[in-house]
Short mmCIF file of C-alpha atoms and ligand atoms in Angstrom, two decimals:
data_model
loop_
_atom_site.label_atom_id
_atom_site.label_comp_id
_atom_site.label_asym_id
_atom_site.label_seq_id
_atom_site.Cartn_x
_atom_site.Cartn_y
_atom_site.Cartn_z
CA MET A 636 15.96 -10.63 9.98
CA ARG A 637 16.00 -9.52 6.34
CA PRO A 638 19.38 -9.19 4.60
CA ARG A 639 20.97 -5.76 4.49
CA LEU A 640 20.41 -3.90 1.26
CA ILE A 641 22.65 -1.48 -0.59
CA ALA A 642 20.81 0.29 -3.39
CA GLY A 643 22.31 2.69 -5.92
CA ASN A 644 19.97 5.37 -7.28
CA TRP A 645 21.58 6.59 -10.49
CA LYS A 646 19.02 9.39 -10.85
CA MET A 647 19.20 10.99 -14.33
CA HIS A 648 22.77 9.87 -15.03
CA LYS A 649 24.39 7.63 -17.63
CA THR A 650 23.47 6.81 -21.21
CA ILE A 651 22.94 3.18 -22.21
CA SER A 652 26.57 2.77 -23.28
CA GLU A 653 27.82 4.42 -20.09
CA ALA A 654 25.54 2.11 -18.09
CA LYS A 655 27.00 -0.97 -19.80
CA SER A 656 30.55 0.10 -19.14
CA PHE A 657 29.71 0.98 -15.50
CA VAL A 658 28.33 -2.53 -14.88
CA ARG A 659 31.33 -4.12 -16.63
CA ASP A 660 33.73 -2.18 -14.39
CA PHE A 661 31.68 -2.78 -11.25
CA LEU A 662 31.58 -6.54 -11.79
CA THR A 663 35.37 -6.74 -12.01
CA ILE A 664 35.69 -5.40 -8.44
CA PHE A 665 32.46 -6.34 -6.67
CA GLN A 666 32.57 -9.33 -4.28
CA PRO A 667 29.08 -10.68 -3.48
CA GLN A 668 28.60 -11.47 0.20
CA GLN A 669 26.13 -13.58 2.14
CA GLY A 670 23.39 -11.55 3.76
CA ILE A 671 23.84 -8.46 1.59
CA GLU A 672 21.55 -7.57 -1.29
CA VAL A 673 22.85 -5.14 -3.88
CA VAL A 674 20.44 -3.27 -6.12
CA MET A 675 21.03 -0.92 -9.04
CA ALA A 676 18.42 1.63 -10.14
CA PRO A 677 19.44 3.05 -13.52
CA PRO A 678 17.21 5.35 -15.60
CA PHE A 679 14.32 3.62 -17.41
CA ILE A 680 16.07 3.53 -20.80
CA ALA A 681 19.07 1.64 -19.40
CA LEU A 682 17.03 -1.01 -17.54
CA PRO A 683 17.12 -3.65 -20.32
CA ALA A 684 20.89 -3.29 -20.87
CA VAL A 685 21.65 -3.37 -17.15
CA HIS A 686 19.30 -6.33 -16.67
CA HIS A 687 21.15 -8.20 -19.41
CA ALA A 688 24.56 -7.35 -17.94
CA LEU A 689 23.52 -8.49 -14.44
CA GLN A 690 21.91 -11.74 -15.51
CA SER A 691 24.40 -14.19 -14.05
CA THR A 692 24.98 -12.11 -10.90
CA PRO A 693 23.06 -11.77 -7.61
CA ILE A 694 22.63 -8.02 -8.17
CA GLN A 695 19.02 -6.98 -8.54
CA LEU A 696 17.38 -4.34 -10.65
CA ALA A 697 15.20 -1.45 -9.51
CA ALA A 698 13.31 1.26 -11.32
CA GLN A 699 13.44 4.80 -9.97
CA ASN A 700 9.73 5.43 -10.41
CA LEU A 701 6.51 4.04 -11.86
CA PHE A 702 2.97 5.19 -12.57
CA GLY A 703 0.09 4.08 -10.36
CA LYS A 704 -2.05 2.50 -13.08
CA ASP A 705 -1.39 -0.70 -15.03
CA GLU A 706 -2.09 0.68 -18.52
CA GLY A 707 -4.04 3.34 -20.37
CA ALA A 708 -3.85 6.80 -21.89
CA PHE A 709 -1.02 8.13 -19.71
CA THR A 710 1.50 9.49 -22.18
CA GLY A 711 5.09 9.15 -21.08
CA GLU A 712 4.41 6.92 -18.09
CA ILE A 713 5.73 3.46 -17.22
CA SER A 714 3.66 0.85 -15.35
CA ALA A 715 4.38 -1.88 -12.81
CA PRO A 716 3.69 -4.75 -15.28
CA MET A 717 6.16 -3.17 -17.73
CA LEU A 718 8.84 -2.99 -15.05
CA GLN A 719 8.19 -6.51 -13.89
CA ASP A 720 8.43 -7.75 -17.48
CA LEU A 721 11.79 -5.95 -17.79
CA GLY A 722 13.22 -7.88 -14.85
CA CYS A 723 12.90 -5.31 -12.07
CA THR A 724 12.38 -6.70 -8.58
CA TYR A 725 12.42 -3.35 -6.76
CA VAL A 726 11.09 0.13 -7.42
CA ILE A 727 11.95 3.37 -5.61
CA ILE A 728 8.79 5.24 -4.58
CA GLY A 729 8.37 8.57 -2.82
CA HIS A 730 11.88 9.91 -3.38
CA SER A 731 12.09 13.49 -2.14
CA GLU A 732 13.14 14.71 -5.60
CA ARG A 733 9.85 13.38 -6.96
CA ARG A 734 7.94 14.87 -4.05
CA GLN A 735 9.64 18.23 -4.63
CA HIS A 736 10.08 18.61 -8.42
CA PHE A 737 7.10 16.55 -9.58
CA LYS A 738 4.73 17.50 -6.76
CA GLU A 739 4.08 13.90 -5.75
CA THR A 740 1.67 13.79 -2.84
CA ASN A 741 1.31 11.03 -0.26
CA GLU A 742 -1.91 10.03 -2.04
CA LEU A 743 -0.21 9.66 -5.41
CA ILE A 744 2.67 7.81 -3.76
CA ASN A 745 0.14 5.43 -2.21
CA GLN A 746 -1.26 4.64 -5.68
CA LYS A 747 2.28 3.80 -6.81
CA ILE A 748 2.83 1.59 -3.76
CA GLN A 749 -0.40 -0.27 -4.49
CA ALA A 750 0.51 -0.68 -8.17
CA ALA A 751 3.96 -2.03 -7.31
CA LEU A 752 2.68 -4.45 -4.69
CA GLY A 753 -0.06 -5.63 -7.04
CA HIS A 754 2.62 -6.82 -9.47
CA GLY A 755 5.12 -8.29 -7.06
CA LEU A 756 7.55 -5.37 -7.20
CA GLN A 757 9.16 -4.59 -3.85
CA PRO A 758 8.94 -0.89 -3.01
CA ILE A 759 11.89 1.02 -1.61
CA PHE A 760 9.68 3.62 0.03
CA CYS A 761 11.44 6.91 0.82
CA VAL A 762 10.52 9.18 3.69
CA GLY A 763 12.30 12.17 5.16
CA GLU A 764 11.90 15.63 6.61
CA ARG A 765 13.01 18.97 5.20
CA LEU A 766 15.46 21.10 7.17
CA GLU A 767 12.81 23.57 8.31
CA GLU A 768 10.65 20.69 9.54
CA ARG A 769 13.55 19.27 11.55
CA GLU A 770 14.33 22.69 12.98
CA ALA A 771 10.69 23.13 13.98
CA GLY A 772 10.81 19.79 15.86
CA ARG A 773 8.44 18.16 13.37
CA THR A 774 10.64 15.33 12.08
CA GLU A 775 8.66 12.52 13.71
CA SER A 776 5.23 13.85 12.80
CA VAL A 777 6.21 14.48 9.17
CA ILE A 778 7.58 10.97 8.84
CA SER A 779 4.63 9.33 10.60
CA ASN A 780 2.31 11.13 8.21
CA GLN A 781 4.31 10.05 5.15
CA ILE A 782 4.12 6.46 6.39
CA ILE A 783 0.44 6.42 7.38
CA GLU A 784 -0.72 8.12 4.16
CA GLY A 785 1.83 6.64 1.77
CA LEU A 786 1.25 3.09 2.99
CA ARG A 787 -2.54 3.33 3.40
CA GLU A 788 -4.29 -0.03 2.91
CA VAL A 789 -1.05 -1.97 2.79
CA SER A 790 -1.52 -5.31 4.56
CA SER A 791 0.86 -6.69 7.19
CA GLU A 792 1.91 -9.39 4.71
CA GLN A 793 2.69 -6.76 2.06
CA MET A 794 4.54 -4.63 4.61
CA LYS A 795 7.10 -7.41 4.95
CA THR A 796 8.11 -6.85 1.31
CA ILE A 797 8.58 -3.09 1.67
CA THR A 798 11.96 -1.55 2.42
CA ILE A 799 11.84 1.90 4.01
CA ALA A 800 14.56 4.41 3.14
CA TYR A 801 14.95 7.24 5.64
CA GLU A 802 16.38 10.11 3.63
CA PRO A 803 16.46 13.49 5.37
CA VAL A 804 15.94 15.96 2.53
CA TRP A 805 18.67 18.25 3.87
CA ALA A 806 21.21 15.43 3.54
CA ILE A 807 20.47 14.38 -0.04
CA GLY A 808 23.11 15.51 -2.51
CA THR A 809 24.43 18.12 -0.07
CA GLY A 810 27.54 16.36 1.24
CA ARG A 811 26.04 16.90 4.71
CA ALA A 812 25.05 13.42 5.88
CA ALA A 813 23.02 12.90 9.03
CA THR A 814 25.05 11.47 11.87
CA PRO A 815 24.54 7.75 12.50
CA ASP A 816 22.84 8.71 15.80
CA GLN A 817 20.43 11.08 14.07
CA ALA A 818 19.59 8.38 11.54
CA ALA A 819 19.21 5.65 14.18
CA GLU A 820 16.88 7.86 16.23
CA VAL A 821 14.52 8.32 13.27
CA HIS A 822 14.81 4.64 12.33
CA THR A 823 13.64 3.76 15.85
CA HIS A 824 10.64 6.03 15.39
CA ILE A 825 9.83 4.48 11.98
CA ARG A 826 10.14 0.99 13.43
CA SER A 827 7.77 1.68 16.30
CA THR A 828 5.26 3.51 14.05
CA ILE A 829 5.12 0.57 11.66
CA ALA A 830 5.24 -2.13 14.31
CA GLY A 831 2.41 -0.37 16.17
CA LYS A 832 0.11 0.09 13.19
CA TRP A 833 0.82 -3.11 11.25
CA GLY A 834 1.62 -5.38 14.19
CA ILE A 835 4.78 -6.81 12.68
CA ALA A 836 7.98 -7.57 14.55
CA GLN A 837 10.40 -4.64 14.64
CA ASP A 838 13.25 -6.81 13.36
CA GLY A 839 11.10 -7.84 10.39
CA LEU A 840 11.43 -4.31 9.03
CA ARG A 841 14.28 -3.23 6.80
CA ILE A 842 15.17 0.45 7.04
CA LEU A 843 17.93 2.04 4.96
CA TYR A 844 19.63 5.37 5.52
CA GLY A 845 20.14 7.67 2.51
CA GLY A 846 21.71 11.11 2.21
CA SER A 847 25.33 11.78 1.22
CA VAL A 848 26.49 8.23 1.99
CA THR A 849 30.04 7.74 0.74
CA ALA A 850 32.70 5.03 0.85
CA GLU A 851 34.25 7.06 3.68
CA ASN A 852 31.22 7.36 5.98
CA ALA A 853 29.16 4.21 5.12
CA GLY A 854 30.91 1.98 7.67
CA GLU A 855 29.80 4.22 10.56
CA PHE A 856 26.15 3.89 9.53
CA PHE A 857 26.39 0.11 9.21
CA GLN A 858 27.65 -0.17 12.79
CA SER A 859 24.18 0.71 14.03
CA SER A 860 21.81 -2.25 14.39
CA GLN A 861 18.98 0.17 13.51
CA ILE A 862 20.40 0.80 10.02
CA ASN A 863 19.87 -2.09 7.62
CA GLY A 864 21.63 -0.70 4.59
CA ALA A 865 21.86 2.40 2.44
CA LEU A 866 20.24 4.15 -0.48
CA VAL A 867 23.15 5.78 -2.26
CA GLY A 868 22.96 8.56 -4.85
CA LYS A 869 26.14 10.32 -5.99
CA ALA A 870 28.57 7.73 -4.63
CA CYS A 871 26.91 4.91 -6.58
CA LEU A 872 27.89 6.45 -9.91
CA ASN A 873 31.49 5.40 -9.45
CA PRO A 874 32.08 1.62 -9.58
CA GLU A 875 34.89 1.66 -7.00
CA SER A 876 32.98 3.68 -4.42
CA PHE A 877 29.74 1.72 -4.86
CA ALA A 878 31.60 -1.60 -4.56
CA ARG A 879 33.40 -0.30 -1.49
CA ILE A 880 30.13 0.76 0.18
CA ALA A 881 28.66 -2.70 -0.52
CA SER A 882 31.76 -4.34 0.94
CA LEU A 883 31.31 -2.41 4.22
CA ALA A 884 27.75 -3.60 4.82
CA PRO A 885 28.26 -6.98 6.61
C1 PEP B 242 19.43 9.69 -3.12
O1 PEP B 242 19.30 10.13 -4.23
O2 PEP B 242 18.57 8.91 -2.69
C2 PEP B 242 20.59 10.08 -2.32
C3 PEP B 242 20.66 9.67 -1.10
O3 PEP B 242 21.53 10.88 -2.92
P1 PEP B 242 22.99 11.24 -2.34
O4 PEP B 242 23.62 9.96 -1.88
O5 PEP B 242 23.72 11.84 -3.50
O6 PEP B 242 22.79 12.20 -1.23
#
């Protein structure tokens, strides 16, 4: 069984100085616990400062994105070797905001997955259905497709290093979280899809829930054995609420 994981996706928030003061405040209240991994994903520009501030702590660093090639004429992009050199251990891939605003396809997401895995970065791979897809009864097929295409040519060994984040698009940033039962139902589907195709034990998979997780509702999600942690957006921007969510995970 992999440890639970609580990851904070800062999105496009916080300057470098705000990032430093956030980490300072967070470390005064955060209590590390056995069996819980905590990950922070600040914007690219704040990665070095946050890496430095986290150096003597167990908290790990993630990037929010990467490009699917190692180097070359790709103005404005950031590669897996660059992130690895910066001290990142995780990278978020396939977030719905990137699928929606930056038109990332499953094929492009697969290139990013391959690039990350090729450089020892552990993907936090996001999947999730839009509201109209849920209402049309297509949740499971949409998610299966995201998994099959997004994780194409990933080996069973590599699959053990991937964390899946189930993030229903209608729950992200809306204040309307899925219920723990809704999340657990989709997690069960993800687990059987992956176990079936990659032949790995269902309890070898780590699946997070994301979508309007707060310090108030996180505990209910963590009661489900299907839910192995959370990907947190808005509520991770406040040191008290992020520390509180992490404290509820055991
Ligand atoms: C996210 O960005 O992955 C997310 C889940 O955001 P929020 O917690 O704000 O819904």
